[in-house]
Coordinates of C-alpha atoms and ligand atoms in Angstrom, one line a residue:
Chain A
M1 CA 112.2 122.1 124.3
S2 CA 114.4 124.7 122.7
G3 CA 113.9 128.1 120.4
Y4 CA 116.8 128.8 117.9
Y5 CA 116.8 131.9 115.4
I6 CA 117.2 131.6 111.3
P7 CA 118.1 134.7 109.8
S8 CA 116.3 135.9 106.5
E9 CA 118.7 134.5 104.2
G10 CA 119.8 131.6 106.0
L11 CA 116.5 130.0 105.7
Q12 CA 117.4 128.4 101.9
S13 CA 121.0 127.2 103.6
F14 CA 118.3 125.8 106.2
A15 CA 116.4 123.8 104.0
Q16 CA 119.3 123.0 101.9
S17 CA 120.8 121.0 104.8
L18 CA 117.4 119.0 105.8
M19 CA 117.8 118.1 101.9
A20 CA 121.6 116.8 102.3
K21 CA 119.8 115.0 105.1
M22 CA 116.4 113.3 103.4
P23 CA 114.2 114.6 101.4
V24 CA 111.8 117.7 102.1
V25 CA 108.0 118.0 100.8
A26 CA 107.6 121.5 101.4
P27 CA 105.1 124.4 99.3
V28 CA 106.0 124.9 95.8
A29 CA 104.6 127.3 93.2
K30 CA 101.5 125.2 90.5
G31 CA 100.3 127.9 87.7
K32 CA 98.3 130.5 90.2
R33 CA 98.2 127.9 93.5
F34 CA 100.6 126.0 96.0
I35 CA 101.5 122.2 95.9
F36 CA 103.5 119.9 98.8
D37 CA 106.1 118.7 96.6
Q38 CA 109.6 117.3 97.0
L39 CA 111.7 120.8 96.7
G40 CA 114.6 119.7 94.0
D41 CA 116.1 122.8 94.3
V42 CA 115.7 124.9 97.1
A43 CA 114.8 128.2 95.4
E44 CA 111.2 127.0 94.7
L45 CA 110.3 126.8 98.7
R46 CA 107.3 129.2 99.2
L47 CA 107.1 129.8 102.7
D48 CA 104.9 133.0 102.1
Y49 CA 102.3 130.6 100.1
D50 CA 98.4 130.5 101.4
T51 CA 97.8 127.0 100.9
T52 CA 97.8 124.0 98.9
V53 CA 95.6 122.6 96.7
L54 CA 96.0 119.1 98.1
P55 CA 96.3 118.7 102.3
P56 CA 100.0 117.2 103.2
K57 CA 98.5 114.5 104.3
K58 CA 99.0 112.8 100.9
V59 CA 103.0 112.2 102.6
F60 CA 101.4 109.8 104.3
F61 CA 98.4 109.0 103.0
P62 CA 98.8 109.0 98.9
P63 CA 95.7 109.8 96.6
K64 CA 97.0 106.7 94.9
Q65 CA 98.4 103.5 97.5
D66 CA 99.4 100.2 96.5
L67 CA 98.7 98.0 99.2
L68 CA 99.7 94.8 97.9
E69 CA 101.3 92.8 95.8
F70 CA 100.0 88.8 94.8
D71 CA 101.3 86.3 92.8
E72 CA 100.5 82.7 92.7
G73 CA 98.4 82.9 95.9
K74 CA 101.1 84.7 97.7
A75 CA 100.6 88.2 99.2
T76 CA 103.4 90.8 99.8
S77 CA 102.6 94.1 101.4
C78 CA 103.9 97.2 99.6
L79 CA 104.7 98.9 102.6
D80 CA 108.0 101.1 102.1
P81 CA 108.1 104.2 105.0
Q82 CA 110.5 106.2 103.5
A83 CA 111.9 109.4 106.1
K84 CA 110.5 112.6 105.0
V85 CA 111.1 116.3 106.5
L86 CA 107.5 118.0 105.9
L87 CA 108.3 121.4 106.0
G88 CA 106.0 124.1 106.2
V89 CA 102.9 122.7 107.5
H90 CA 100.3 125.4 108.0
P91 CA 98.4 125.1 111.9
Y92 CA 95.2 124.3 110.8
D93 CA 97.1 121.5 108.9
I94 CA 98.9 120.1 111.9
K95 CA 95.7 120.1 113.7
A96 CA 94.4 118.3 110.3
I97 CA 97.1 115.7 110.9
S98 CA 96.8 115.2 114.4
M99 CA 93.3 114.3 113.6
T100 CA 94.0 111.7 110.8
D101 CA 96.5 110.1 113.6
K102 CA 93.6 109.8 115.6
L103 CA 91.1 108.0 113.0
F104 CA 93.5 106.0 111.7
S105 CA 95.1 104.5 115.1
D106 CA 91.6 104.5 116.9
N107 CA 90.2 100.7 116.7
Y108 CA 91.7 99.6 114.4
A109 CA 95.4 100.7 113.4
D110 CA 96.1 101.6 110.0
S111 CA 99.6 100.4 109.2
N112 CA 99.3 102.1 105.5
Y113 CA 98.8 105.6 107.3
L114 CA 101.0 104.9 110.8
A115 CA 104.3 103.4 108.9
N116 CA 104.9 106.6 106.7
R117 CA 103.7 108.9 109.5
E118 CA 106.2 107.6 111.8
V119 CA 109.1 108.7 109.6
A120 CA 108.4 111.6 109.2
V121 CA 109.4 114.6 111.2
I122 CA 107.0 117.8 110.6
I123 CA 108.1 121.4 110.8
G124 CA 104.9 123.7 111.1
S125 CA 105.3 127.2 109.6
N126 CA 102.6 130.3 110.9
V127 CA 100.2 131.7 108.2
Q128 CA 102.6 134.1 106.1
T129 CA 99.6 134.8 103.7
P130 CA 95.9 133.7 105.0
Y131 CA 94.5 131.7 101.8
E132 CA 90.9 134.3 101.0
R133 CA 88.9 131.7 102.1
A134 CA 90.3 130.4 105.0
F135 CA 88.0 130.8 108.8
Y136 CA 90.7 128.6 110.7
G137 CA 91.0 131.5 113.3
S138 CA 86.8 130.6 114.0
I139 CA 87.0 126.9 114.4
A140 CA 89.0 124.1 116.2
Q141 CA 90.2 126.4 118.7
D142 CA 89.8 124.6 121.6
L143 CA 92.2 122.0 119.7
E144 CA 95.7 121.9 121.0
L145 CA 98.3 122.2 118.8
V146 CA 100.2 119.0 118.4
G147 CA 101.4 116.6 116.3
H148 CA 104.5 118.4 114.9
D149 CA 108.1 118.4 115.5
A150 CA 109.4 122.0 115.1
F151 CA 107.4 125.3 114.2
L152 CA 109.0 127.9 112.0
T153 CA 107.3 131.6 113.0
K154 CA 108.8 134.6 110.6
I155 CA 109.5 137.3 112.7
S156 CA 110.3 140.9 111.4
D157 CA 114.4 140.0 110.3
G158 CA 114.0 136.1 110.1
Y159 CA 112.6 133.0 111.8
V160 CA 112.5 131.6 115.3
L161 CA 112.9 127.5 115.5
D162 CA 110.8 126.2 118.3
V163 CA 111.9 122.9 118.4
V164 CA 108.9 120.5 120.3
T165 CA 110.3 116.9 120.0
E166 CA 112.9 115.1 120.2
K167 CA 112.8 114.1 116.8
G168 CA 113.6 117.8 115.9
E169 CA 116.1 117.8 118.1
K170 CA 117.3 114.9 116.2
L171 CA 116.8 116.3 113.0
I172 CA 118.5 119.6 113.9
A173 CA 121.3 119.1 116.2
D174 CA 124.0 119.4 113.6
L175 CA 123.5 122.2 112.0
G176 CA 124.9 124.6 114.7
L177 CA 121.4 126.8 114.2
A178 CA 122.5 130.3 116.3
D179 CA 120.3 130.2 120.0
A180 CA 117.0 132.7 119.5
S181 CA 117.2 135.8 121.6
A182 CA 114.3 136.6 124.3
E183 CA 113.4 139.0 122.1
Q184 CA 113.0 136.9 119.4
T185 CA 111.5 134.7 120.9
S186 CA 109.2 136.8 122.5
E187 CA 108.3 138.7 119.1
A188 CA 107.9 135.2 118.2
E189 CA 105.1 134.4 120.3
G190 CA 103.6 137.6 119.6
V191 CA 103.2 136.7 116.1
N192 CA 101.5 133.5 116.8
A193 CA 99.1 134.7 119.3
K194 CA 97.9 137.5 116.9
A195 CA 98.1 135.1 114.2
D196 CA 94.1 134.0 113.7
E197 CA 92.8 137.7 113.8
D198 CA 94.1 138.0 110.3
C199 CA 92.0 135.4 109.2
P200 CA 89.8 136.9 106.6
V201 CA 86.8 134.7 106.7
K202 CA 85.3 134.3 110.5
L203 CA 82.5 131.8 111.1
P204 CA 80.4 133.0 114.5
F205 CA 79.0 130.6 115.8
A206 CA 80.1 128.1 118.3
A207 CA 81.1 124.7 117.5
G208 CA 78.1 123.1 120.4
D209 CA 75.4 125.7 118.7
V210 CA 76.4 124.2 115.4
S211 CA 76.3 120.7 116.0
E212 CA 73.1 120.7 117.5
K213 CA 71.2 122.9 115.0
V214 CA 73.0 120.6 112.1
R215 CA 71.6 117.2 113.3
N216 CA 68.2 119.0 113.9
S217 CA 68.2 120.2 110.6
F218 CA 68.3 116.4 109.7
K219 CA 65.1 115.9 108.0
S220 CA 65.0 119.8 106.6
E221 CA 64.7 120.5 103.5
I222 CA 67.0 122.9 102.8
W223 CA 69.8 120.3 102.3
D224 CA 67.7 120.1 98.7
E225 CA 68.2 123.4 98.4
L226 CA 72.2 123.9 99.4
S227 CA 73.0 120.8 96.6
K228 CA 70.7 122.1 94.3
D229 CA 73.9 122.6 92.1
C230 CA 75.7 119.8 93.6
F231 CA 77.7 118.1 90.4
S232 CA 78.3 115.3 92.6
C233 CA 82.3 115.6 92.2
G234 CA 84.2 115.2 95.6
S235 CA 86.6 117.8 95.0
C236 CA 85.2 119.1 98.4
N237 CA 85.6 115.7 100.0
L238 CA 89.5 115.2 98.4
V239 CA 90.7 118.4 99.0
C240 CA 90.0 118.1 103.1
P241 CA 92.7 117.5 105.0
T242 CA 90.2 116.0 107.7
C243 CA 88.7 113.5 105.3
Y244 CA 90.4 110.2 105.1
C245 CA 87.4 107.4 103.0
F246 CA 89.7 105.3 100.1
D247 CA 88.2 103.1 98.4
V248 CA 90.2 99.6 97.7
Q249 CA 90.5 97.5 94.7
D250 CA 91.9 94.6 93.6
E251 CA 93.1 94.5 90.1
W252 CA 94.8 91.4 88.4
G253 CA 98.3 92.4 86.2
L254 CA 99.4 90.9 82.8
G255 CA 101.0 87.7 84.3
A256 CA 98.8 84.6 84.7
S257 CA 98.3 84.7 88.4
N258 CA 99.6 88.5 89.6
G259 CA 97.7 91.4 90.5
K260 CA 97.8 94.1 93.3
R261 CA 95.4 95.8 96.3
Y262 CA 95.4 99.6 95.7
R263 CA 93.0 101.9 97.3
R264 CA 92.7 105.2 96.5
W265 CA 90.8 108.5 98.0
D266 CA 87.2 108.5 97.6
G267 CA 84.8 111.4 99.0
C268 CA 81.1 110.7 100.3
L269 CA 79.9 113.3 97.6
S270 CA 80.8 110.7 95.0
S271 CA 77.6 108.6 94.1
E272 CA 79.4 105.3 94.3
F273 CA 81.0 105.9 97.7
S274 CA 77.4 104.6 99.3
E275 CA 76.7 101.9 96.6
V276 CA 76.9 98.3 98.2
S277 CA 76.3 95.0 96.8
V278 CA 73.1 93.7 98.2
Q279 CA 72.7 89.7 96.9
G280 CA 74.4 89.7 93.7
G281 CA 73.0 93.5 92.8
S282 CA 73.4 97.0 94.2
E283 CA 72.2 99.1 96.4
N284 CA 72.9 103.0 97.1
F285 CA 72.1 103.9 100.6
R286 CA 72.3 107.7 99.8
E287 CA 70.9 108.1 96.3
N288 CA 70.4 111.8 96.2
R289 CA 72.6 114.5 96.1
A290 CA 70.7 116.3 98.6
E291 CA 71.6 113.0 101.2
R292 CA 75.1 113.0 99.7
Y293 CA 75.8 116.8 100.7
R294 CA 74.2 116.5 104.2
H295 CA 76.1 113.8 104.8
R296 CA 79.2 115.9 105.3
F297 CA 77.9 118.2 107.1
M298 CA 77.2 116.2 109.3
R299 CA 80.5 114.8 109.6
K300 CA 81.9 117.8 109.5
T301 CA 79.9 119.6 112.2
A302 CA 78.2 116.9 114.5
Y303 CA 79.5 112.9 114.3
L304 CA 82.8 113.1 114.8
N305 CA 83.0 115.7 117.0
D306 CA 83.2 114.0 120.5
K307 CA 85.9 111.3 118.8
L308 CA 88.0 114.4 117.9
G309 CA 87.5 116.7 120.6
A310 CA 86.2 119.6 118.1
P311 CA 84.2 119.2 114.1
A312 CA 86.5 117.1 111.8
C313 CA 87.0 120.7 109.8
V314 CA 90.1 123.1 110.4
G315 CA 88.6 126.0 108.3
C316 CA 91.3 126.0 105.9
G317 CA 89.1 127.0 102.9
R318 CA 90.0 124.4 100.5
C319 CA 87.0 123.0 100.2
A320 CA 85.5 126.5 99.5
G321 CA 88.1 127.2 96.7
A322 CA 87.9 123.6 94.9
C323 CA 83.8 123.3 94.2
T324 CA 83.2 125.1 91.0
A325 CA 79.3 125.3 92.2
D326 CA 80.9 127.4 95.0
I327 CA 78.3 125.0 97.3
A328 CA 80.5 124.2 99.0
D329 CA 82.2 126.8 101.9
P330 CA 80.9 125.8 105.5
V331 CA 80.9 129.1 106.6
N332 CA 78.3 129.7 103.6
T333 CA 76.5 126.3 104.3
I334 CA 76.7 127.0 108.8
T335 CA 75.1 130.4 108.3
R336 CA 72.6 129.3 106.4
I337 CA 71.6 126.4 108.6
M338 CA 71.8 128.7 111.6
E339 CA 69.4 131.3 110.2
S340 CA 66.7 129.2 109.1
Chain B
M1 CA 96.1 80.5 79.7
A2 CA 95.5 79.9 76.4
K3 CA 95.6 83.2 74.2
V4 CA 92.5 85.1 73.9
R5 CA 91.1 85.4 70.8
C6 CA 90.4 88.9 69.6
A7 CA 88.8 91.1 66.6
W8 CA 88.3 94.9 65.7
F9 CA 85.5 95.6 64.1
D10 CA 84.7 99.5 62.4
F11 CA 81.0 101.3 61.8
T12 CA 80.7 104.8 61.7
S13 CA 84.1 106.5 62.9
C14 CA 87.2 108.1 61.9
E15 CA 89.9 104.8 63.4
G16 CA 91.7 107.4 65.1
C17 CA 90.9 104.7 68.4
Q18 CA 92.1 101.6 66.2
I19 CA 95.7 104.1 65.3
E20 CA 95.9 104.7 69.1
M21 CA 95.8 101.5 69.4
T22 CA 99.5 101.0 67.0
N23 CA 100.9 103.6 68.8
F24 CA 100.7 101.9 71.9
G25 CA 104.4 100.8 74.5
A26 CA 105.5 98.5 76.2
P27 CA 102.1 97.5 78.1
F28 CA 100.4 96.5 75.0
L29 CA 102.9 94.3 73.7
Q30 CA 102.9 92.5 77.0
L31 CA 99.4 92.0 76.4
L32 CA 100.4 90.0 72.7
D33 CA 101.2 87.5 75.1
H34 CA 98.1 87.0 76.3
V35 CA 96.0 87.9 72.9
E36 CA 95.6 86.3 69.1
I37 CA 94.2 89.3 66.8
V38 CA 92.0 87.4 64.5
E39 CA 90.8 90.4 62.9
F40 CA 92.2 94.3 62.7
R41 CA 91.5 95.9 59.4
E42 CA 94.6 98.3 60.1
V43 CA 97.2 96.3 60.6
M44 CA 96.8 92.9 58.6
K45 CA 94.4 91.5 55.9
E46 CA 92.6 88.5 57.7
T47 CA 89.7 88.6 58.6
T48 CA 87.2 86.4 60.4
D49 CA 83.7 84.1 60.6
E50 CA 85.1 82.4 63.1
P51 CA 83.9 82.7 67.0
I52 CA 85.4 85.1 68.6
D53 CA 86.2 85.9 72.8
I54 CA 86.5 89.2 72.7
A55 CA 84.9 91.8 69.3
F56 CA 86.0 95.9 69.7
I57 CA 83.6 97.5 67.9
E58 CA 85.1 101.3 67.2
G59 CA 82.5 103.9 65.0
S60 CA 78.6 104.5 66.3
F61 CA 75.6 102.7 64.9
S62 CA 74.4 105.6 62.2
R63 CA 72.7 102.9 59.3
E64 CA 70.1 100.8 59.6
E65 CA 71.9 98.1 56.9
D66 CA 74.9 98.1 59.5
R67 CA 72.2 96.2 61.9
A68 CA 73.2 92.9 60.4
R69 CA 76.4 93.4 60.5
L70 CA 76.6 94.0 64.4
E71 CA 74.3 91.3 65.6
S72 CA 76.7 88.9 63.1
I73 CA 79.6 90.1 65.1
R74 CA 77.5 89.5 68.3
E75 CA 76.5 86.2 67.8
R76 CA 79.9 85.1 67.5
A77 CA 81.4 87.3 70.1
G78 CA 81.9 86.2 73.9
V79 CA 82.1 89.9 75.0
V80 CA 81.7 92.3 72.7
I81 CA 83.8 96.1 73.8
A82 CA 82.3 99.2 72.9
F83 CA 85.7 100.5 71.9
G84 CA 85.8 104.6 71.9
A85 CA 83.7 107.6 72.0
C86 CA 81.7 107.1 68.3
A87 CA 81.0 103.1 69.9
A88 CA 80.1 104.0 73.8
T89 CA 77.9 107.3 73.2
G90 CA 77.9 108.3 69.9
G91 CA 80.9 110.8 70.2
I92 CA 81.4 113.0 68.2
N93 CA 78.9 111.6 65.2
A94 CA 76.1 112.6 67.0
L95 CA 77.1 116.3 66.6
K96 CA 74.6 116.2 63.8
N97 CA 71.8 114.9 66.2
H98 CA 70.0 117.7 66.5
M99 CA 70.3 119.2 62.5
D100 CA 68.6 118.3 59.3
M101 CA 69.9 115.7 57.5
D102 CA 70.2 117.9 54.1
D103 CA 71.5 121.0 55.8
Y104 CA 74.9 118.5 57.3
K105 CA 75.2 116.3 54.5
K106 CA 75.7 119.4 52.7
C107 CA 77.9 121.1 54.5
V108 CA 80.2 118.2 55.0
Y109 CA 79.7 116.9 51.3
G110 CA 78.8 119.7 48.7
D111 CA 78.0 118.8 45.3
D112 CA 78.0 115.1 46.0
S113 CA 75.5 115.2 49.0
N114 CA 73.0 113.7 47.0
M115 CA 74.8 110.5 46.7
P116 CA 72.3 107.7 48.3
H117 CA 75.2 106.0 51.3
L118 CA 75.3 109.1 52.4
D119 CA 71.9 109.3 54.0
T120 CA 72.6 108.4 57.4
Q121 CA 69.9 108.2 60.5
K122 CA 71.1 109.8 64.0
A123 CA 74.0 108.7 65.8
M124 CA 73.6 106.3 67.9
P125 CA 76.3 104.0 70.2
I126 CA 76.0 100.2 69.2
S127 CA 74.7 99.8 72.1
A128 CA 71.4 100.7 70.6
A129 CA 71.7 97.8 68.1
I130 CA 73.5 95.4 70.3
K131 CA 73.8 94.3 73.5
V132 CA 77.2 95.5 74.1
D133 CA 79.3 94.1 77.5
M134 CA 81.5 97.0 78.2
A135 CA 82.8 100.4 77.3
I136 CA 86.2 101.7 76.3
N137 CA 85.3 105.6 76.8
G138 CA 87.0 108.8 75.1
C139 CA 88.2 110.4 71.7
P140 CA 90.1 108.5 71.0
M141 CA 90.0 105.6 73.7
S142 CA 92.6 105.6 76.8
R143 CA 95.2 103.3 76.1
D144 CA 96.0 103.0 79.8
E145 CA 92.4 102.3 80.3
F146 CA 91.5 99.4 77.5
V147 CA 95.1 97.7 78.7
R148 CA 93.7 98.1 82.7
I149 CA 89.8 96.6 81.3
V150 CA 91.5 93.7 78.6
T151 CA 93.5 92.6 81.9
Q152 CA 90.6 92.5 84.0
V153 CA 88.8 90.5 80.7
I154 CA 91.2 87.9 79.8
H155 CA 91.6 87.0 83.3
G156 CA 87.7 86.2 83.4
T157 CA 86.5 89.0 85.1
E158 CA 82.8 89.3 84.4
K159 CA 82.4 92.9 85.9
V160 CA 85.6 95.5 85.6
Y161 CA 85.5 98.0 87.9
V162 CA 85.2 101.3 86.1
P163 CA 84.4 104.8 88.2
S164 CA 81.1 106.1 87.9
Y165 CA 82.2 110.2 88.7
P166 CA 83.7 113.2 87.3
V167 CA 87.0 113.7 85.4
C168 CA 87.5 116.5 88.6
V169 CA 88.0 113.7 90.9
E170 CA 90.8 112.2 88.9
C171 CA 92.1 116.0 88.4
K172 CA 91.9 116.6 92.3
L173 CA 93.8 113.1 93.0
R174 CA 96.8 114.3 90.2
E175 CA 96.9 117.9 92.1
T176 CA 95.9 119.7 89.2
V177 CA 95.3 123.6 89.2
C178 CA 92.0 123.9 88.8
R179 CA 90.9 125.8 85.1
Y180 CA 88.8 127.4 86.4
E181 CA 91.3 128.9 89.4
E182 CA 92.9 129.3 86.0
G183 CA 90.8 131.4 84.7
D184 CA 89.3 129.0 81.9
H185 CA 85.9 126.7 82.1
C186 CA 85.8 123.1 81.6
L187 CA 83.8 120.3 81.5
G188 CA 84.9 118.2 84.0
P189 CA 82.2 118.2 86.7
I190 CA 79.4 116.5 84.0
A191 CA 82.4 114.3 82.1
L192 CA 82.7 110.4 83.5
A193 CA 86.3 109.3 84.6
G194 CA 88.5 107.0 83.9
C195 CA 91.0 109.0 81.7
G196 CA 93.1 110.2 84.5
A197 CA 92.2 113.8 83.7
P198 CA 95.3 114.1 81.3
C199 CA 93.8 117.2 79.7
P200 CA 93.7 119.9 83.0
A201 CA 96.7 118.7 83.8
D202 CA 98.5 119.6 80.4
G203 CA 96.2 123.3 81.2
I204 CA 93.5 122.4 78.3
P205 CA 89.7 122.5 79.4
C206 CA 87.7 118.9 79.5
E207 CA 85.2 118.5 76.7
A208 CA 83.8 115.4 78.2
C209 CA 85.5 113.3 75.0
R210 CA 84.1 110.1 77.5
G211 CA 80.7 111.2 77.9
M212 CA 78.9 112.4 80.7
V213 CA 78.2 110.6 84.5
V214 CA 74.8 109.5 84.8
D215 CA 73.4 111.6 87.0
A216 CA 75.1 114.6 85.2
N217 CA 74.3 118.3 86.8
Q218 CA 73.6 119.7 83.3
E219 CA 71.8 122.9 85.0
S220 CA 74.6 123.7 87.2
M221 CA 77.0 123.5 84.6
E222 CA 75.6 125.7 81.6
K223 CA 75.3 128.5 84.9
V224 CA 79.2 127.5 86.1
L225 CA 79.7 128.2 82.3
Q226 CA 78.7 131.1 82.9
E227 CA 79.3 132.3 86.4
N228 CA 82.5 131.3 86.1
G229 CA 83.7 130.5 82.8
G230 CA 82.9 133.9 81.2
M231 CA 80.2 132.2 78.2
S232 CA 77.5 133.6 77.4
E233 CA 74.4 131.5 77.9
K234 CA 73.9 130.1 74.1
R235 CA 78.1 128.8 74.6
A236 CA 76.9 127.8 78.0
K237 CA 74.1 125.6 76.6
D238 CA 75.9 124.4 72.9
K239 CA 79.3 123.9 75.5
S240 CA 78.2 120.0 76.2
R241 CA 76.7 119.2 72.0
M242 CA 80.6 118.3 71.2
F243 CA 81.1 114.8 72.2
T244 CA 77.6 114.8 74.5
A245 CA 74.9 115.3 72.2
N246 CA 73.4 112.0 73.1
F247 CA 73.8 112.5 77.2
R248 CA 71.6 116.5 76.6
S249 CA 68.5 116.7 78.1
D250 CA 67.6 118.1 74.6
A251 CA 69.1 115.5 72.9
Ligands
SF4_401 S1 79.4 120.6 96.8 FE1 81.2 121.2 95.2 S2 82.8 120.2 95.8 FE2 81.3 118.8 96.9 S3 80.4 117.6 95.4 FE3 79.1 119.1 95.2 S4 80.0 120.4 93.5 FE4 81.5 118.8 93.8
SF4_402 S1 85.5 121.2 105.2 FE1 86.5 122.6 104.0 S2 87.1 124.1 104.9 FE2 87.1 122.7 106.6 S3 88.7 121.2 107.2 FE3 87.5 120.3 105.1 S4 88.4 121.5 103.1 FE4 89.3 122.7 105.2
SF4_403 S1 86.1 108.0 69.6 FE1 87.4 109.4 68.3 S2 89.1 108.4 67.9 FE2 88.0 106.9 68.2 S3 86.6 106.4 66.4 FE3 85.3 108.1 67.0 S4 86.1 109.7 66.4 FE4 87.7 108.5 65.8
SF4_404 S1 90.1 122.0 85.8 FE1 88.2 120.8 85.3 S2 87.8 118.7 85.8 FE2 89.7 119.6 87.1 S3 88.6 119.9 89.3 FE3 88.7 121.8 87.7 S4 86.7 121.4 86.8 FE4 87.0 119.1 87.6
SF4_405 S1 90.1 114.8 80.7 FE1 87.9 115.6 79.4 S2 88.2 115.8 78.2 FE2 90.3 114.9 78.6 S3 90.5 112.9 77.8 FE3 89.6 112.6 80.2 S4 86.6 112.9 79.4 FE4 88.4 113.5 77.4

């Protein structure tokens, strides 16, 4: 659609004018890391972030989400979608959002995700500082960058804002932004064209080869070795932008007959994930950590490829950094398997 | 709903968990609408020999003489809940379990250490003496978890869902920056969740006050404490003794 120019010193007032319209969720510093959070003070905005602890999907799919409340046998939905701008989403996370969009709408439309997703306006941004564990430059390359409404690219003296949907146009229509010049547009195109070159880690294997080799290693003993130090802590699942599993629980409230149903992010590495009730007792169909560890890699490299058009990994590197035992990095694990 | 008769009993403990209850705010007062307290030494004089719906037992089982009292509580109670770390896991009392009795008595009681009532056995969870139906973990026990579990029990739920995964899960869900990424250490990867991971959120390591998860990877924990937490081999090995002595592979 159209390209606009925002001078460096105009970024904060741009964000401010969005905040005047609706809540803006954007990267801000937290300790040594960054998180997506609702901007209170525009000075907190950090478009130079490397990556966030949790991925931006949390805006539509919160880590813990009340689904319904019940009382006297009557249930009421807790859905209450609030329009928001999600600002500063990196390309790998945009790709991941397009995956969860698909996963939450195919077969069964998950209204608890979709309702929040539909009212969000996503403004992407190019990676200014790559995360040290990231390998987005060499995975999910065939996947089209879609799902966002606009995209901010940092150029030498400011930003080029590409607006790609009507929702995006509507949001910025009355902000009086200047059109980007031909030079500014081409500078931005140049920045994005070589963005992947700066990505610190490379995965030197084709997705098809990886998928085949990983599947064929299903019975290999390599999984015992790779998962030896695993805590079953699920951190690798919980920080992943393409993971979409959750657990649902009902809970009584303090009244005589009231309560609520909520869901919480869950992950296949935790042992209770694969526990099912069987005739009054329970059964765990992935009892040991090697099976669970293997399952995650099957999911990330093979099982979902046909459905998503790419492996269910966008190379953000979050899992690699989150795993205290440092055994969750797909690059290391895939390389080990390819070389086995 | 008829009011549920609840009583609190204490064994080897600091009674901190009972004190923690008296710090409660609104949700606890709301709970009182459904609960009748029939014995609770920290707040009332009355005691009871009558049947009880829920018995909360605080403290560990560390003297054989306590067995009879525990058994009598068990006989009178519908549901027995281990209340706090000492009762649920042996808690901090189990710190002495790998030491010699004369040593720890001297260390704690000095000249008085020969008094006969100070003789104790290993500090064990009360489940070592009687059947326990549920546990509210933590040192002190977690107030939120207390309200959540008791609310389910008074509605007649027999098996209340409690997490079996490590504290890291709850830590990630609230998007705390990991202690290891801040150059610190943490026992979260082997500690049993349910508390909501308040310690890392406050910038301090998890000490596993709730005990360990069932399949805790202790070897890997020692490795991580050394490689990422900067501890010596000995310190990494001893680190998990404070609250989880009874879980250790050398217990
Ligand atoms: S691979 Fe790492 S992050 Fe994942 S569950 Fe195991 S220890 Fe946790
Ligand atoms: S598997 Fe790891 S690197 Fe891949 S998308 Fe998930 S968190 Fe990112
Ligand atoms: S669990 Fe902790 S607070 Fe509770 S009684 Fe034991 S030592 Fe005291
Ligand atoms: S701070 Fe502790 S509990 Fe939290 S993720 Fe890190 S190791 Fe796990
Ligand atoms: S975070 Fe760890 S130390 Fe803190 S309350 Fe939870 S289990 Fe206890």
